[in-house]
Structure formats: C-alpha cells, structure tokens
CSV table of C-alpha atoms in Angstrom, one decimal:
chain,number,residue,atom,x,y,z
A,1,UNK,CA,-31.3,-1.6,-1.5
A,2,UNK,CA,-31.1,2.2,-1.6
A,3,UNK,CA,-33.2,2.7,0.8
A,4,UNK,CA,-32.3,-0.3,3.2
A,5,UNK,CA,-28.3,1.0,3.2
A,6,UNK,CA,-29.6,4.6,3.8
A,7,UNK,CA,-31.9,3.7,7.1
A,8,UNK,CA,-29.1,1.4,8.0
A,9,UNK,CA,-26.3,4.0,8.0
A,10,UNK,CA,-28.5,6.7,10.0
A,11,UNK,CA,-30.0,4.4,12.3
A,12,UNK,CA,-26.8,2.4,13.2
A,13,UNK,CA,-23.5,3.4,11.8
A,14,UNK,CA,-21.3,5.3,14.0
A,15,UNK,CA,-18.1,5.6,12.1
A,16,UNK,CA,-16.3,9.2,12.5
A,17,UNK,CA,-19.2,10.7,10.2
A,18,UNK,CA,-20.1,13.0,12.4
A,19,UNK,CA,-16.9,15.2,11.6
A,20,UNK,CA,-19.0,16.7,7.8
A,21,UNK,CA,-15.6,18.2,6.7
A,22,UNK,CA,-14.1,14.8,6.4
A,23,UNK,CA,-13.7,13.6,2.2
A,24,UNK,CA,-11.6,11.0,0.3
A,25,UNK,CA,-8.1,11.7,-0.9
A,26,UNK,CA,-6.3,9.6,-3.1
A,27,UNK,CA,-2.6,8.6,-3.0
A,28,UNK,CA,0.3,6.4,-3.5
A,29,UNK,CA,2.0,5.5,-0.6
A,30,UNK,CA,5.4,3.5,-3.1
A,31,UNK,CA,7.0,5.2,-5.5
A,32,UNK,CA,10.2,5.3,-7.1
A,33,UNK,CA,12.5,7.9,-9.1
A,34,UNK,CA,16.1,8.3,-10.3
A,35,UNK,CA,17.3,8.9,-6.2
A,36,UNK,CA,17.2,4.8,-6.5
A,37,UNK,CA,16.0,3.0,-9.1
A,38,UNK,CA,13.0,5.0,-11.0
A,39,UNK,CA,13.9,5.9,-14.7
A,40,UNK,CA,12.7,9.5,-14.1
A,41,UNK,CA,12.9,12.9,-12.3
A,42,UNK,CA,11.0,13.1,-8.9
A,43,UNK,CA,9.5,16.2,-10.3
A,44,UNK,CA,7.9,14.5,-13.2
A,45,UNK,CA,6.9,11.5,-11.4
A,46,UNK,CA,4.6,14.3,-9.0
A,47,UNK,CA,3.8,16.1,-11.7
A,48,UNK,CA,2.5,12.8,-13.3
A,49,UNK,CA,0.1,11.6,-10.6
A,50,UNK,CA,-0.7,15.5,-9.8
A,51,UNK,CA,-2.4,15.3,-13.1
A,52,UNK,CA,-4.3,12.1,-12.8
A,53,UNK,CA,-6.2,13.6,-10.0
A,54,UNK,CA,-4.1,12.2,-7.0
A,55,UNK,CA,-4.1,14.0,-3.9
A,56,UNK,CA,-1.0,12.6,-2.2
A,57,UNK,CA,2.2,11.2,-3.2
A,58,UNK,CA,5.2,9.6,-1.5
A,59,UNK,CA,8.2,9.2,-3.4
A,60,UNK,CA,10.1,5.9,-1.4
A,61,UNK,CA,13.3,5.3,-2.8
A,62,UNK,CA,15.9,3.0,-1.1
A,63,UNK,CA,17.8,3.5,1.4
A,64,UNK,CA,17.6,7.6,0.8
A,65,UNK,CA,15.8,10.8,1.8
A,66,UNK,CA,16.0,13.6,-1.1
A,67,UNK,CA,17.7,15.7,1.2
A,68,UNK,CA,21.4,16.0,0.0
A,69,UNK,CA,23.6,16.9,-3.1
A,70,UNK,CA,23.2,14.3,-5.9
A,71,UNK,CA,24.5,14.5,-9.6
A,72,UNK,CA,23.5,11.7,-11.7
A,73,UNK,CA,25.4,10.7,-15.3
A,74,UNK,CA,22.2,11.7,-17.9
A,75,UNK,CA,23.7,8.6,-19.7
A,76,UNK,CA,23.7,5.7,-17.4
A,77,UNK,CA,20.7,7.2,-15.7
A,78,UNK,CA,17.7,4.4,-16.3
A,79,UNK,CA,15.8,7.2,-18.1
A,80,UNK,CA,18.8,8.3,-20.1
A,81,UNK,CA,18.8,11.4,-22.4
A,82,UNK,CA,14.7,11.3,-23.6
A,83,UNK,CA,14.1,11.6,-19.9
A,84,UNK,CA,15.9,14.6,-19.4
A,85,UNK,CA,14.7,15.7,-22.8
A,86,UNK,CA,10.6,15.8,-21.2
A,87,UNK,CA,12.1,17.1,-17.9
A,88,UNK,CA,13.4,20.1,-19.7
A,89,UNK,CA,9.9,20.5,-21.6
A,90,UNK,CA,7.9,20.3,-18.7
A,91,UNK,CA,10.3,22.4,-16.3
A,92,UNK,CA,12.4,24.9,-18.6
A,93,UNK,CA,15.9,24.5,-19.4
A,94,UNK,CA,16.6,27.4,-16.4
A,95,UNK,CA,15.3,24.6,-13.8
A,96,UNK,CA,17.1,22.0,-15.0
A,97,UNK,CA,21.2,22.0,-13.8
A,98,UNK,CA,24.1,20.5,-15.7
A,99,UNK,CA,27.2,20.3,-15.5
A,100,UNK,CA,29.7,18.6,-17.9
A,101,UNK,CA,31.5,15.1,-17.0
A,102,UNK,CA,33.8,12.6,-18.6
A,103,UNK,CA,30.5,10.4,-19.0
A,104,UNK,CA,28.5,13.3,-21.3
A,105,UNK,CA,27.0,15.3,-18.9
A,106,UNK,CA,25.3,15.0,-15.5
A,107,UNK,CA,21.7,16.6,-13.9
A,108,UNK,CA,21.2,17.5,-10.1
A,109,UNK,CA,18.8,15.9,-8.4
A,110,UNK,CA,16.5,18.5,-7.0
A,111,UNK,CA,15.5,17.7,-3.3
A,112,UNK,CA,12.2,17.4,-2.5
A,113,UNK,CA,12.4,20.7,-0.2
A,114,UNK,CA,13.6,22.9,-3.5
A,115,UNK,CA,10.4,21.8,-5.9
A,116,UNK,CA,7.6,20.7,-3.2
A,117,UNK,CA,6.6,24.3,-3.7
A,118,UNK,CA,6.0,23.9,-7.2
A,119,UNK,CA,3.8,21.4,-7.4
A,120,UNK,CA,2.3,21.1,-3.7
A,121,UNK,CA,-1.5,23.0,-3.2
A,122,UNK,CA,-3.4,23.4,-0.1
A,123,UNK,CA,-5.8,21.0,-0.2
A,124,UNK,CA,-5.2,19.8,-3.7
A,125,UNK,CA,-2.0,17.7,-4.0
A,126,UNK,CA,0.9,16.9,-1.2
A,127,UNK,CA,3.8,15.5,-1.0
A,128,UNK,CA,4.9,13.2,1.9
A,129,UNK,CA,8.3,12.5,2.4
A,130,UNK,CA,9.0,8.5,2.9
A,131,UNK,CA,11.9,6.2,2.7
A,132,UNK,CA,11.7,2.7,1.1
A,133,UNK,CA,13.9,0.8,3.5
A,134,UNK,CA,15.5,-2.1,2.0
A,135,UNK,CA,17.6,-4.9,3.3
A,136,UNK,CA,17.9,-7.6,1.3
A,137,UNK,CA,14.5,-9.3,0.6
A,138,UNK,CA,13.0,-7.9,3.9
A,139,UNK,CA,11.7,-4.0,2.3
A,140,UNK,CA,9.1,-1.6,4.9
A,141,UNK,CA,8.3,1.6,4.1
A,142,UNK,CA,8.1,4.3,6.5
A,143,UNK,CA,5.8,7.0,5.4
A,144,UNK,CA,5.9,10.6,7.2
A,145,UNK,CA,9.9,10.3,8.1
A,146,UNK,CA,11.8,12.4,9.0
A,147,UNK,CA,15.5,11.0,9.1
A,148,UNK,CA,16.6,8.3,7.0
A,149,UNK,CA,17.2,4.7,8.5
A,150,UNK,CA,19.5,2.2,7.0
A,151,UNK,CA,18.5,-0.9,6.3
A,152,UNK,CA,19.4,-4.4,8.6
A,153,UNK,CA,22.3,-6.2,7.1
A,154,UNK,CA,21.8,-9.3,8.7
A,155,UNK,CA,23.4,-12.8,7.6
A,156,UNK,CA,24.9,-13.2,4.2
A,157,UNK,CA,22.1,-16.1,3.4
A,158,UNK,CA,18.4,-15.0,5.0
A,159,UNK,CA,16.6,-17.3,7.2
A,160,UNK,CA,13.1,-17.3,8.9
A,161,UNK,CA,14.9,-15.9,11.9
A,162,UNK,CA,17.1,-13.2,9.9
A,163,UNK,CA,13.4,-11.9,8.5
A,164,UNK,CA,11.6,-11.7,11.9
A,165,UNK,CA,14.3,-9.7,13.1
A,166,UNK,CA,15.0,-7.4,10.3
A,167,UNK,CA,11.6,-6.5,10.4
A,168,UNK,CA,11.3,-6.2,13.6
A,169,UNK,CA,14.5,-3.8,14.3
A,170,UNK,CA,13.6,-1.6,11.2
A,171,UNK,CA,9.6,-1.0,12.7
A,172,UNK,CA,11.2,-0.4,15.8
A,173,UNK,CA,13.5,2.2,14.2
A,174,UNK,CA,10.4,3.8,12.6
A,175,UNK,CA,8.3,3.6,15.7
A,176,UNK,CA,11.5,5.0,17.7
A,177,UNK,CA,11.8,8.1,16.1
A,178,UNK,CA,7.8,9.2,16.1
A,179,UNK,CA,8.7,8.7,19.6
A,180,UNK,CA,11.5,11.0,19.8
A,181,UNK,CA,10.7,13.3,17.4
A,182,UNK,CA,6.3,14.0,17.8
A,183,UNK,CA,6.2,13.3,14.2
A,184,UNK,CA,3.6,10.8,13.1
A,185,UNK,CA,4.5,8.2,10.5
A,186,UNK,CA,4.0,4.5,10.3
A,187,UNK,CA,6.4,1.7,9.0
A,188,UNK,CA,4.3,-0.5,6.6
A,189,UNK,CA,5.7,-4.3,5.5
A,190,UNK,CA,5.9,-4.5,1.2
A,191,UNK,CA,5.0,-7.0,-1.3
A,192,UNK,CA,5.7,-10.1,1.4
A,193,UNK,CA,5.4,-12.3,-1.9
A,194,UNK,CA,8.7,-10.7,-3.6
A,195,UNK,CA,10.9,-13.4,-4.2
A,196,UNK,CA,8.5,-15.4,-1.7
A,197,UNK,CA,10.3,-13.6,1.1
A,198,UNK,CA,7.6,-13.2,4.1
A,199,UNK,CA,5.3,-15.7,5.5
A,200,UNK,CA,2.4,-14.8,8.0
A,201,UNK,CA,4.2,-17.0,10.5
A,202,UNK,CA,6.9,-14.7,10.6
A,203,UNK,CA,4.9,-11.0,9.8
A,204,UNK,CA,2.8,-12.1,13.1
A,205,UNK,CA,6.0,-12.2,15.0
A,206,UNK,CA,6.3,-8.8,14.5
A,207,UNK,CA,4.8,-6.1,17.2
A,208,UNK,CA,3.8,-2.8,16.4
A,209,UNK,CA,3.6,-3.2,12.5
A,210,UNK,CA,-0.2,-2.3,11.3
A,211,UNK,CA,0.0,-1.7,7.4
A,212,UNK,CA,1.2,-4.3,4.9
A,213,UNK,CA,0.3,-4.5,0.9
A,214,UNK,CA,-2.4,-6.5,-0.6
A,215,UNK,CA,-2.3,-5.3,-3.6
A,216,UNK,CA,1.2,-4.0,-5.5
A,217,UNK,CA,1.4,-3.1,-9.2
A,218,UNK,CA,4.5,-4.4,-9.4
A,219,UNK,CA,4.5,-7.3,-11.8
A,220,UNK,CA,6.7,-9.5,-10.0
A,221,UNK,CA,5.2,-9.0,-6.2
A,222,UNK,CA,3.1,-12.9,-7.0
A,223,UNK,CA,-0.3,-10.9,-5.6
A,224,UNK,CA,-2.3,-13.8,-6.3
A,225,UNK,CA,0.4,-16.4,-5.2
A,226,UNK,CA,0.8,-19.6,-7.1
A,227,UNK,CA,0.6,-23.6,-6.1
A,228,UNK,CA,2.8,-23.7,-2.4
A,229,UNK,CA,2.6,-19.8,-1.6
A,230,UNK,CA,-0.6,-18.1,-0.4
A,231,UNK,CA,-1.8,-14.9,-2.1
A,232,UNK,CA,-1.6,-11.8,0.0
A,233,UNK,CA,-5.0,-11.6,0.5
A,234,UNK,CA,-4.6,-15.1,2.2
A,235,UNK,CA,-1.8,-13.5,4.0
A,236,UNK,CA,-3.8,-10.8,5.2
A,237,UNK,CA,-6.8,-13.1,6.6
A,238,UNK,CA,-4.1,-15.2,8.5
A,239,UNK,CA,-3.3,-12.3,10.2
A,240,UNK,CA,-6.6,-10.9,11.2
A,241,UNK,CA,-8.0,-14.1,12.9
A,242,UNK,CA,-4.6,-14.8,14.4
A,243,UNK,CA,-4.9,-11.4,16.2
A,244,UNK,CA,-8.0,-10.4,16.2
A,245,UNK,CA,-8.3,-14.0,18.2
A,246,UNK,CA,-6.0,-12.9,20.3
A,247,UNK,CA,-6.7,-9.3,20.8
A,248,UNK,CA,-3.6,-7.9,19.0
A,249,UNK,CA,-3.9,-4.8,16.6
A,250,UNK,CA,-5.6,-4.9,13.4
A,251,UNK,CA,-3.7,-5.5,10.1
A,252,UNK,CA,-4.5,-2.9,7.7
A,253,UNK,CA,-4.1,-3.5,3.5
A,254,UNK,CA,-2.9,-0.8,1.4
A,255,UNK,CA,-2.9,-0.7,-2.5
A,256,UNK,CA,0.3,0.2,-3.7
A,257,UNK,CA,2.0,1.3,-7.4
A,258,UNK,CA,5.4,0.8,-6.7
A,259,UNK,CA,6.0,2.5,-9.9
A,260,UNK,CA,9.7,2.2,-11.2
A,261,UNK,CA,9.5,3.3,-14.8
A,262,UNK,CA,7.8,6.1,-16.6
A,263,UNK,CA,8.3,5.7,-20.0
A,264,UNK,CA,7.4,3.0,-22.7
A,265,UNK,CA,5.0,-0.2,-21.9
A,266,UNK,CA,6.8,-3.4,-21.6
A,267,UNK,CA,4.9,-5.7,-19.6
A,268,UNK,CA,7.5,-6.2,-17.2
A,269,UNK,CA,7.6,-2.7,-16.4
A,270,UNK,CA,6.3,-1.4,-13.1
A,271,UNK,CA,4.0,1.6,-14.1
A,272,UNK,CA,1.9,3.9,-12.7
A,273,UNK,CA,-1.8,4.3,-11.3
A,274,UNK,CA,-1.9,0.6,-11.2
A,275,UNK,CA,-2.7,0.6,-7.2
A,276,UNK,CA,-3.8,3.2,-4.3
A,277,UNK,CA,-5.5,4.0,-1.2
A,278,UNK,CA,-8.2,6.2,-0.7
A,279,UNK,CA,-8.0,8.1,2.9
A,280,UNK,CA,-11.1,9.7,4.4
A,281,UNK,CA,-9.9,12.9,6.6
A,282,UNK,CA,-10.7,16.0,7.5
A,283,UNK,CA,-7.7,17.7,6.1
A,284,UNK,CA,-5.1,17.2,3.2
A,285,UNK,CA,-1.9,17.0,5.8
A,286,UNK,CA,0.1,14.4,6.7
A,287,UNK,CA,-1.0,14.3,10.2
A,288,UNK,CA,-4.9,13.8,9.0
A,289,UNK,CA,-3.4,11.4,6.6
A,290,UNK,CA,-1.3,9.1,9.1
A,291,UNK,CA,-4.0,9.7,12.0
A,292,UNK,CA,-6.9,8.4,9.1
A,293,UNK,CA,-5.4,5.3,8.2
A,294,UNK,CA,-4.2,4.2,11.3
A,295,UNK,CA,-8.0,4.7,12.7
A,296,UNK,CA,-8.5,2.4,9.7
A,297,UNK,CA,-10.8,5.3,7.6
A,298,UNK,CA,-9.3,3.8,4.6
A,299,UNK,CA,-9.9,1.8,1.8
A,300,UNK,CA,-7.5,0.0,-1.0
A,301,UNK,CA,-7.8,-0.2,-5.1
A,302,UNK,CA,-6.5,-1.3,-8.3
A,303,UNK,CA,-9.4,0.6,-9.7
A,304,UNK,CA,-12.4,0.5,-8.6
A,305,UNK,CA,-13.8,3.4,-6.6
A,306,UNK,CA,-16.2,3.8,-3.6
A,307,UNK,CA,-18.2,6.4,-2.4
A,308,UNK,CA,-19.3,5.0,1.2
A,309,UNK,CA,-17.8,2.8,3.8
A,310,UNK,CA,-20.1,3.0,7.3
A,311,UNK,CA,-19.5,0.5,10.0
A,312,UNK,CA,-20.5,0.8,13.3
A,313,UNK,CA,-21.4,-2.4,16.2
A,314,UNK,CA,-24.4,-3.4,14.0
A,315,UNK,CA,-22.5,-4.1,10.9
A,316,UNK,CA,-20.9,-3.0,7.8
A,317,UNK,CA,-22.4,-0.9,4.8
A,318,UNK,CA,-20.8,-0.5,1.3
A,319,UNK,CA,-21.7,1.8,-1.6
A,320,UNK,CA,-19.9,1.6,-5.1
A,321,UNK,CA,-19.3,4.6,-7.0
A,322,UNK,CA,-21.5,3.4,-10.5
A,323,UNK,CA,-20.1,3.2,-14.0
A,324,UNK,CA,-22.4,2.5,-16.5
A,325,UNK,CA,-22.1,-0.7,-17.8
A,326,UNK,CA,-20.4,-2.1,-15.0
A,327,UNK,CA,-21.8,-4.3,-12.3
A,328,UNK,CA,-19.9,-5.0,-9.2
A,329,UNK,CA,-19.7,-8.2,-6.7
A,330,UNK,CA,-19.7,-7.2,-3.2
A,331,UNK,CA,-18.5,-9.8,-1.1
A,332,UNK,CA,-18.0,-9.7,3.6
A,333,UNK,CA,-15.3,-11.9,4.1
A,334,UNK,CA,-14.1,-12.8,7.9
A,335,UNK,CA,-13.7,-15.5,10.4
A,336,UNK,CA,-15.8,-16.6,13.0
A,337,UNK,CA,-14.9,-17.0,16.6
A,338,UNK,CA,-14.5,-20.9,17.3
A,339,UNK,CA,-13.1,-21.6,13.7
A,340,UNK,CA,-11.1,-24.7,13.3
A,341,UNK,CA,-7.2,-23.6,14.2
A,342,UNK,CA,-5.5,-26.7,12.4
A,343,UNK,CA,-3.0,-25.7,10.1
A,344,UNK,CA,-0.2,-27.5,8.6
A,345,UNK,CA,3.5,-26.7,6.8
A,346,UNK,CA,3.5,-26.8,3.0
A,347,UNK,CA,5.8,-29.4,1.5
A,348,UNK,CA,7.7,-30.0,-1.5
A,349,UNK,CA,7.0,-33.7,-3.6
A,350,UNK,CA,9.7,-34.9,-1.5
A,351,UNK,CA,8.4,-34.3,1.5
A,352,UNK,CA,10.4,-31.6,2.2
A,353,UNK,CA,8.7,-28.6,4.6
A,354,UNK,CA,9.0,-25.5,2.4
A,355,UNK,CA,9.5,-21.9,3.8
A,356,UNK,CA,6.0,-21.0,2.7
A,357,UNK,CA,3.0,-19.7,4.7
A,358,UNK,CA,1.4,-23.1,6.3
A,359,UNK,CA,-2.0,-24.2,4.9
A,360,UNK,CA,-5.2,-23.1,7.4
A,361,UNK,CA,-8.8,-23.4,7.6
A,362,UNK,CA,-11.0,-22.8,5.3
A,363,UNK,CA,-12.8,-21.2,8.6
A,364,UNK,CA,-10.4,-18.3,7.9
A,365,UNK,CA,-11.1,-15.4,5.7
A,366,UNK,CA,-14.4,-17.0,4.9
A,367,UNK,CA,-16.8,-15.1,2.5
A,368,UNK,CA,-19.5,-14.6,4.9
A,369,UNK,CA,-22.1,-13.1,2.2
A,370,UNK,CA,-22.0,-11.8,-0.8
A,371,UNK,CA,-24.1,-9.3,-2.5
A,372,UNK,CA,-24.3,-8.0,-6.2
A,373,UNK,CA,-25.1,-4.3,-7.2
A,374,UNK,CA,-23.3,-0.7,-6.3
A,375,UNK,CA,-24.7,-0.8,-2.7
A,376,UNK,CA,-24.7,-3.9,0.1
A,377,UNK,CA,-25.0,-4.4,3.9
A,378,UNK,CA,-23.9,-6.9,6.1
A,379,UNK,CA,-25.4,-7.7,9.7
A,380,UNK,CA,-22.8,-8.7,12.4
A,381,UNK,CA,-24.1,-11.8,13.9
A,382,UNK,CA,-22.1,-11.8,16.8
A,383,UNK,CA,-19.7,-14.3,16.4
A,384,UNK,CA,-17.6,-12.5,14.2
A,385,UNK,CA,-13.6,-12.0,14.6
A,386,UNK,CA,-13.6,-9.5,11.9
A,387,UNK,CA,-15.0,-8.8,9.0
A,388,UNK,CA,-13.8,-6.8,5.8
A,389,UNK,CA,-15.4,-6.2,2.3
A,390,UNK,CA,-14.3,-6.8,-1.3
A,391,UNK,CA,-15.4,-4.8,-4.1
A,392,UNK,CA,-14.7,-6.6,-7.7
A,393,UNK,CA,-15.5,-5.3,-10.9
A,394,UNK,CA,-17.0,-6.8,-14.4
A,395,UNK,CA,-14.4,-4.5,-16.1
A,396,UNK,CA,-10.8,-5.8,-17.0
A,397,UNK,CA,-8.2,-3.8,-15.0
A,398,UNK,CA,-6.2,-1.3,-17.4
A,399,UNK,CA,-2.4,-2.1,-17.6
A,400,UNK,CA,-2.7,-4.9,-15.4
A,401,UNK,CA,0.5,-6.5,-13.3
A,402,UNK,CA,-1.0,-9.4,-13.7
A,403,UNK,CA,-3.0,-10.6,-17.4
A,404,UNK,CA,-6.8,-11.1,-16.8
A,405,UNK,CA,-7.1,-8.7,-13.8
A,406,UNK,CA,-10.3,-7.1,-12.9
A,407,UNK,CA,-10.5,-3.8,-10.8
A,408,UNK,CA,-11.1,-4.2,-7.1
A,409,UNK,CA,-11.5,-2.6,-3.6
A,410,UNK,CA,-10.6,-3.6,-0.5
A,411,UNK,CA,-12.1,-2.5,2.8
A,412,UNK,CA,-9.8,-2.2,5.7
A,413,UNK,CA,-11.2,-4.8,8.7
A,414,UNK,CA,-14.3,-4.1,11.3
A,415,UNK,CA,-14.0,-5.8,14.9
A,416,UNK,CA,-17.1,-6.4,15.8
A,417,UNK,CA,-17.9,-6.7,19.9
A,418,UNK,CA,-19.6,-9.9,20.5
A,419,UNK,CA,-23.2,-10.1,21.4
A,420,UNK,CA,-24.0,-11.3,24.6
C-alpha cells in the first residue's frame, strides 16, 4: 500500500504540493474566556493550548471583541478566586490589576492587543482575533474580524424563517466588511444541533456560508444526533450533494473545542483539546490561514492525526500518522450523480411534522469504499458528486463529549469533474 499511495500521489495528485514550504498547523477556531462566559483569563486559556503544541488560537466570546475596558468582580467571575490565584502564578502579581470594589475586589481584563505579544511567535503560535456572534439559538463565528457585529434579535419565539434569516444577515455582515475593509475572514455556522436549532433545509438557504462544525467538544452540541434529528455529519452530506448537484460552493467541516471551562472535570464541562483543525499553509498568518481553509487544504479532528491528504482529478489519497498499537478504518464517503432525491419530513407519533432535518436517501453520503491500515486510496469513477474521507481510530477518545467516543478525522470534500 506504501508503494501504491506513493506512485499514485506523484503520478496523479495535483493538490497545491508543489508550494514545498507549505506544513500543517494546528488550531482552534471556538473558544471561550471570562470576556463572556469562560471561567478563565484569555491569557491562560492561550497560554494553555500554546503549551499543548497548538499553533493557532481564536478566543470567540459572545457578542464581544477584547478591545475595550473591562473589570470583572473576582467573586462572581465563573473562575472565581483559584482562577485568579493561577493567573497570578503564571503571570506575576505586577501583570495582574486590581482594584478594590463593594463585591471583594475586581481584575481588568487585558485586551488581546496588550498580551498578544507575550505569548504570540513567528511561526510558532498566533493568535486570531474572532467574535462568537450569538442571537438566540442561531450562533456563527466570524474568524479574522475586525469590528464586532451584534447579533440579530429577531422574533421573541424563533421560527424556521427567523433562523434562515438570522443567518443569513449575520454572514452577510461578515462577508460585508471583508469587503469593505480587504481583511480576509470567514463567518462559519456552530453546533447546528444545539438545542436542535438548524436543519440543512434551512443552512442551504443560506448563500455565501462555506464552514460549519462537524465535530464540537461541547457536550451538549448532540454530534451524533439522536432518534428524529440527523447527526452533523448527516447534516454535512445533505449539504454537499444538494450543492455540489447543483453547482453551489462546497461546505467545509471544522473540528471545534468550544471550550468554556478550565478548571476541574465534570462531565458536563466543556474542556479543552477535545476538537481542531489542522491547516496546511505556507505561512503561520492569518491570511495563509483563511486563504488555506477556504481552498479547502484542511482537515478536521477529535484526535486522530494525519500526515497526508493528496487529491487531484484521479482521486483521493490518505495517509495516517501511525501509533503503535492502533489500527485505523479509512473510509470515502460521497454521493453519486443520479442518486435517488426522495426525501421526506420527520414526524412525531402523532403525526405531527417536526422541525427536524427531513429523512434522505441512503444514496447520500454513501461510504463508497473503505480501506483499513495508516495509508488508503480511492479512484474517482466518474460519477462522483463529491467525495470526502473519514479517519477512525481503535483508541477511545480522551475526555470525550460524548461516552464511548473514538478519535477521528475528517477530510474536507473533493469535486471530482465527471469523465466523459
């Protein structure tokens, strides 16, 4: 197989690989500190993933740019005083500002423009400033911005309609000012499973949007769906053979933490380095970064790590990064042209149509072949809409969101051209 994948990817494969200074960088795209509602300093939560060998970071909190005056009451703060006690440890007590309030004392807030410096590295670690945007259920993230956008109020009670179009004004708002401003950042939809609030009906009413999450290490995002709502994943095929079949932009899936708390283990807790994306660029910058993932040079984790991706008209080649004892399941999942296009509105025992994603096809998001070892190539046949790999691991995923996860990688989509 070692041979085969390495004559395939020189005879065939023309994925950007001619640029040699291109390498993987690892980073978290959702993250959460005590601007909103993380239970720790910004500077510790960058210091944190810093050290566990990520190369990027964006620190999303709602609603909010770190870019203004904030004191925060060390006592009602969600980390409370044994946060501030390891911020002084790690920072030094002349870093760290107090000043005295009727509540016991309050900390500033530094902005990410006053400690960026300390813990940002050429080519080492980076810091990307991002905004979660939140309006009720509906929550995008726009990573690379530049001013903040508030959210979409909308109707006191959210319908399908109030979704679609608080997604689609806040994308616009995103895509606006890159426009305006030259600066390239992308809006990307979250977690559409949160309290069930996005179907693919209404995410493929939405122009312009490219990025949602697959995977979320949030434990109560419903990843893997349940009995009337399909799993992102499910999501995510929906919406490649809707527009790949109509020639629409590609949906890419990004790994996420959204980390919210740093300290303890309950299970409920969102920790993290549960979830990531891996970037292949030239350079650590946001500009390489943005212009990478939106070319689709990207792939998603919960853990497992890869050390190839090659795709090219002829097909698409995987190689796993080995750990010993560990075998991994490889398997090309897409949809062929001509699939059957039936689909049908999920319903409660009374009848009752449910706001839930509609039940398709099998014919959609297929598994196409699958192969077992750290290496595997699939041929494009021809009749191919798309077709995307995923990577799962023997081993049990460490601090799952979910009980009984194994590790995973997901390849972003290939388009192959038909054959005449």
């Amino acid at each position: 197989m070692k041979l085969l994948i390495a004559a395939f990817l020189a005879a065939t494969l023309t994925l950007p690989a001619a640029e040699p200074a291109a390498q993987w960088w690892k980073g978290n795209l959702h993250t959460h500190s005590m601007w909103s509602d993380g239970d720790d300093f910004p500077e510790m939560i960058a210091d944190w993933y810093k050290a566990h060998d990520y190369h990027f970071l964006a620190l999303t909190d709602h609603n909010v740019l770190s870019d203004s005056e904030r004191w925060i009451s060390v006592v009602k703060s969600k980390g409370g005083e044994a946060a501030l006690a390891k911020y002084v440890t790690r920072f030094g007590e002349a870093w760290v500002e107090r000043r005295p309030s009727e509540t016991g004392g309050q900390v500033r807030l530094k902005m990410l423009g006053e400690f960026r410096g300390k813990l940002e590295e050429p080519g080492r670690f980076l810091m990307i400033q991002s905004e979660e945007i939140t309006a009720k259920n509906v929550h995008i993230n726009a990573t690379n911005i530049r001013e903040v956008i508030l959210p979409y109020s909308g109707p006191a009670v959210e319908t399908s309609e109030s979704i679609v179009a608080s997604m689609r004004r806040t994308v616009g708002l995103v895509l606006e000012q890159r426009k305006r401003l030259g600066v390239p950042m992308f809006p990307h939809i979250n977690h559409p499973n949160f309290k069930w609030a996005i179907t693919a009906e209404e995410l493929l009413q939405v122009e312009g949007e490219r990025f949602f999450e697959v995977y979320n290490g949030h434990p109560l995002v419903h990843n893997e769906g349940d009995e009337l709502h399909a799993g992102a994943e499910r999501v995510w095929d929906i919406l490649l053979t809707e527009r790949a079949a109509k020639g629409g932009e590609p949906f890419y899936g990004l790994g996420t933490d959204d980390s919210h708390h740093y300290h303890g283990e309950p299970k409920k807790d969102s920790h993290p380095g549960r979830g990531w994306v891996v970037v292949r660029a030239p350079q650590l910058t946001p500009e390489a970064i943005v212009a990478a993932m939106e070319a689709g040079d990207f792939y998603a984790s919960s853990g497992v790590s890869l050390k190839d991706v090659r795709r090219s008209a002829e097909g698409l080649a995987v190689e796993v990064a080995p750990v010993d004892g560990v075998t991994f399941t490889i398997e090309f999942i897409g949809t062929r042209r001509g699939y059957d296009r039936t689909s049908k509105p999920v319903t409660d025992d009374a009848g009752t149509i449910l706001r839930a994603t509609q039940r398709y096809s099998k014919d959609l998001g297929a598994v196409l072949a699958t192969q077992t070892g750290n290496s595997a190539v699939y041929k494009f046949r021809g009749d191919e809409l798309y077709v995307r790999a995923r990577i799962t691991s023997s081993k049990l995923k460490l601090d799952p969101p979910t009980p009984g996860e194994f590790e995973r990688a997901w390849t972003q989509p290939h388009f192959p051209a038909a054959k005449k």
